[in-house]
Coordinates of C-alpha atoms in Angstrom, one line a residue:
M1 CA 12.2 5.6 16.5
P2 CA 15.2 3.3 16.0
E3 CA 17.7 4.0 13.3
L4 CA 16.1 3.5 9.9
D5 CA 17.4 1.2 7.2
A6 CA 15.2 2.5 4.4
V7 CA 12.0 4.2 3.6
L8 CA 9.1 2.8 1.5
L9 CA 7.1 5.7 0.0
S10 CA 3.9 5.1 -2.0
H11 CA 3.8 8.7 -3.3
L12 CA 4.8 12.2 -2.5
H13 CA 1.8 13.6 -0.6
G14 CA 2.0 15.4 2.7
D15 CA 0.0 12.7 4.6
H16 CA 2.7 10.1 3.5
W17 CA 5.8 12.3 3.4
D18 CA 5.7 14.6 6.3
P19 CA 7.6 17.9 5.7
V20 CA 8.5 18.2 9.4
A21 CA 10.0 14.6 9.5
E22 CA 11.8 15.3 6.3
R23 CA 14.1 17.8 8.0
Y24 CA 15.5 15.1 10.3
L25 CA 15.9 12.3 7.8
D26 CA 19.4 11.3 6.7
R27 CA 19.8 12.4 3.1
R28 CA 21.7 9.2 2.4
L29 CA 18.8 6.9 3.5
P30 CA 17.6 4.6 0.7
I31 CA 14.0 5.5 -0.4
L32 CA 12.0 3.1 -2.6
T33 CA 9.2 5.1 -4.3
T34 CA 7.7 6.1 -7.6
T35 CA 9.9 7.5 -10.4
A36 CA 8.2 10.9 -10.0
A37 CA 8.7 11.0 -6.3
A38 CA 12.3 9.9 -6.6
R39 CA 13.1 12.7 -9.0
A40 CA 11.5 15.2 -6.7
L41 CA 13.4 13.9 -3.6
S42 CA 16.7 13.7 -5.4
G43 CA 16.3 17.4 -6.1
R44 CA 15.9 17.9 -2.4
G45 CA 19.1 16.2 -1.5
F46 CA 18.0 12.6 -1.0
R47 CA 20.7 10.9 -3.1
S48 CA 19.6 7.3 -2.6
A49 CA 15.9 7.8 -3.7
E50 CA 15.2 4.9 -6.2
G51 CA 12.3 5.2 -8.6
M52 CA 10.2 2.1 -9.2
R53 CA 7.8 1.3 -12.0
T54 CA 5.0 -1.2 -11.6
W55 CA 6.4 -4.7 -11.1
D56 CA 10.0 -3.4 -10.5
T57 CA 11.7 -5.0 -7.5
G58 CA 14.3 -3.8 -5.0
T59 CA 15.9 -5.4 -1.9
V60 CA 16.8 -4.0 1.5
A61 CA 19.2 -6.5 3.2
K62 CA 20.7 -6.5 6.7
G63 CA 22.8 -9.4 7.9
E64 CA 20.8 -12.6 7.4
H65 CA 17.6 -10.8 6.7
A66 CA 16.2 -9.2 3.6
I67 CA 13.0 -7.5 2.4
R68 CA 12.2 -7.8 -1.3
V69 CA 10.0 -4.9 -2.4
T70 CA 7.9 -5.0 -5.5
A71 CA 6.0 -2.0 -6.8
L72 CA 2.4 -2.9 -7.4
P73 CA -0.4 -1.2 -9.5
G74 CA -2.0 1.9 -8.1
R75 CA -4.3 4.6 -9.4
H76 CA -5.1 7.7 -7.2
A77 CA -8.0 9.0 -9.4
P78 CA -10.3 7.6 -12.1
G79 CA -9.6 7.9 -15.8
P80 CA -7.7 10.9 -17.1
L81 CA -8.3 12.8 -13.8
R82 CA -5.4 10.8 -12.3
R83 CA -3.1 13.3 -14.0
L84 CA -4.2 15.8 -11.4
L85 CA -2.6 13.7 -8.6
P86 CA 0.9 12.4 -8.2
P87 CA 1.6 8.8 -9.4
V88 CA 1.1 6.2 -6.7
M89 CA 2.2 2.6 -6.1
G90 CA 1.2 -0.2 -4.0
S91 CA 3.9 -2.5 -2.5
L92 CA 4.6 -6.2 -1.9
L93 CA 7.0 -6.8 0.9
E94 CA 8.5 -10.3 1.0
F95 CA 10.5 -11.1 4.2
G96 CA 13.1 -13.9 4.3
P97 CA 16.7 -14.8 3.9
P98 CA 18.6 -12.9 1.1
D99 CA 19.0 -15.9 -1.1
G100 CA 16.0 -18.0 -0.1
E101 CA 12.2 -18.2 -0.5
P102 CA 10.1 -15.6 1.3
L103 CA 8.8 -16.5 4.7
F104 CA 6.1 -13.8 5.0
R105 CA 4.4 -11.6 2.4
V106 CA 2.7 -8.2 3.1
C107 CA 0.7 -6.3 0.5
I108 CA 0.3 -2.6 1.0
S109 CA -2.5 -1.1 -1.2
G110 CA -1.2 2.5 -1.2
D111 CA -3.7 5.3 -2.0
T112 CA -5.3 3.5 -4.9
L113 CA -8.8 2.9 -6.2
M114 CA -10.0 -0.4 -7.4
Y115 CA -9.4 -1.0 -11.2
D116 CA -8.7 -4.0 -13.4
E117 CA -5.0 -4.3 -12.9
I118 CA -5.3 -4.9 -9.2
A119 CA -6.4 -8.5 -10.1
E120 CA -2.9 -9.1 -11.5
I121 CA -1.4 -9.0 -8.0
R122 CA -3.0 -12.2 -7.0
R123 CA -2.2 -13.9 -10.3
R124 CA 1.5 -13.2 -9.8
Y125 CA 1.6 -13.5 -6.0
P126 CA -1.0 -16.0 -4.7
G127 CA -1.0 -16.7 -1.0
I128 CA -0.3 -13.2 0.4
D129 CA -0.2 -13.4 4.2
A130 CA -1.4 -9.9 5.2
G131 CA -2.7 -6.7 3.5
V132 CA -2.5 -3.1 4.7
V133 CA -5.6 -1.5 3.2
H134 CA -5.7 2.3 2.6
L135 CA -9.3 3.5 2.9
G136 CA -11.2 6.7 3.7
G137 CA -13.2 7.3 0.6
T138 CA -11.3 10.6 0.3
R139 CA -13.1 13.2 -1.8
L140 CA -11.5 16.2 -3.4
L141 CA -13.8 19.2 -3.7
G142 CA -16.5 17.0 -2.3
L143 CA -16.9 15.2 -5.6
L144 CA -13.8 13.2 -6.8
T145 CA -13.1 10.0 -4.8
V146 CA -9.4 9.3 -4.7
T147 CA -9.0 6.6 -2.1
M148 CA -11.0 3.4 -1.6
D149 CA -14.2 3.5 0.4
G150 CA -15.5 0.6 2.4
R151 CA -17.0 -1.2 -0.6
Q152 CA -13.9 -0.8 -2.7
G153 CA -11.6 -1.8 0.2
A154 CA -13.6 -5.0 0.7
Q155 CA -13.3 -5.7 -3.0
W156 CA -9.6 -5.1 -2.9
L157 CA -9.3 -7.6 -0.1
E158 CA -11.4 -10.2 -2.0
T159 CA -9.4 -9.6 -5.2
T160 CA -5.9 -9.8 -3.7
G161 CA -6.8 -12.7 -1.5
C162 CA -4.8 -11.5 1.5
A163 CA -5.3 -13.9 4.5
T164 CA -5.3 -11.0 7.0
A165 CA -6.3 -7.3 6.5
V166 CA -5.2 -4.3 8.5
P167 CA -7.2 -1.2 7.6
V168 CA -5.4 2.2 7.8
H169 CA -5.8 5.8 6.4
Y170 CA -9.5 6.2 7.1
D171 CA -10.2 9.1 9.4
D172 CA -7.2 11.4 9.4
Y173 CA -8.8 14.3 7.4
T174 CA -12.2 15.8 7.0
V175 CA -12.2 14.9 3.3
M176 CA -12.3 11.3 4.3
K177 CA -16.0 10.4 3.9
S178 CA -16.1 6.6 4.4
P179 CA -15.6 5.6 8.0
L180 CA -14.0 2.3 9.1
S181 CA -17.4 1.0 9.9
D182 CA -18.2 1.0 6.2
F183 CA -15.3 -1.3 5.5
D184 CA -16.0 -3.6 8.5
K185 CA -19.7 -4.0 7.4
E186 CA -18.9 -4.7 3.8
V187 CA -16.1 -7.2 4.7
G188 CA -18.6 -9.0 7.0
R189 CA -21.3 -9.0 4.4
R190 CA -18.8 -10.8 2.0
G191 CA -18.0 -13.4 4.7
M192 CA -14.4 -12.2 5.4
A193 CA -14.8 -10.7 8.9
A194 CA -12.4 -13.3 10.3
R195 CA -9.6 -11.8 8.3
L196 CA -9.7 -8.3 10.0
R197 CA -7.1 -7.1 12.4
H198 CA -7.5 -3.5 13.8
V199 CA -4.7 -1.5 15.3
E200 CA -5.3 1.7 17.4
R201 CA -3.2 4.8 17.1
G202 CA 0.0 4.2 19.0
G203 CA -0.7 0.5 19.3
T204 CA 0.9 -2.5 17.8
I205 CA -0.2 -5.8 16.5
T206 CA 1.8 -8.9 15.5
L207 CA 1.4 -10.4 12.1
G208 CA 2.7 -13.7 10.9
P209 CA 2.5 -16.2 8.0
A210 CA -0.9 -17.6 7.2
T211 CA -1.5 -21.2 8.4
S212 CA -2.1 -22.1 4.8
R213 CA -0.8 -20.6 1.6
T214 CA -3.4 -22.3 -0.6
P215 CA -5.4 -19.5 -2.1
S216 CA -9.1 -19.6 -2.8
P217 CA -10.2 -19.0 -6.4
A218 CA -9.6 -15.4 -7.6
P219 CA -12.8 -13.4 -8.2
H220 CA -13.5 -11.7 -11.5
P221 CA -11.6 -8.4 -11.7
A222 CA -13.3 -5.1 -11.0
R223 CA -14.9 -3.2 -13.8

């Protein structure tokens, strides 16, 4: 990998913060993450870990380019059971000049489930160009679902209004019970198949601004 400018971390779980890679990271590297993860990483020597609460923003700038990062709502488990898992955040990345309007917006869901506050993303940020959707329908102990399955993932796409969707995080572990095909079918059933972009392991795809930033009407929030 090239030299890193910063790390964006949705939460402190082993499938997002790899303990092997951690040994080789520069402890001075800026890390934008949840407040809980920032406290833990600071205790492990990462002096530039910055904790973000929902709707907080931070900027990573380099020369004439900048990425504005906004922490978005995320919930890793339903109801009071979410206390069993670390806090999680989604992220909005706005690419553009340091002092100008964003040229390209990417929304990363993080390991969240669908819940009412997700609808606020579109109200605050209409016209998102691309969404990276964490899926898998992960089940703890075979019972508790802690990441979106295909139906919830399609609902997330419909609710946020992202013009393009890149599904990830769907078949890495045996506890992931909802295959990518579940998401593809549900997205197709809702008439959004043209938005999908798939990327294979080790592969790359190119994303760019949507041809139109005029959003369609937002659906009712999830209940």
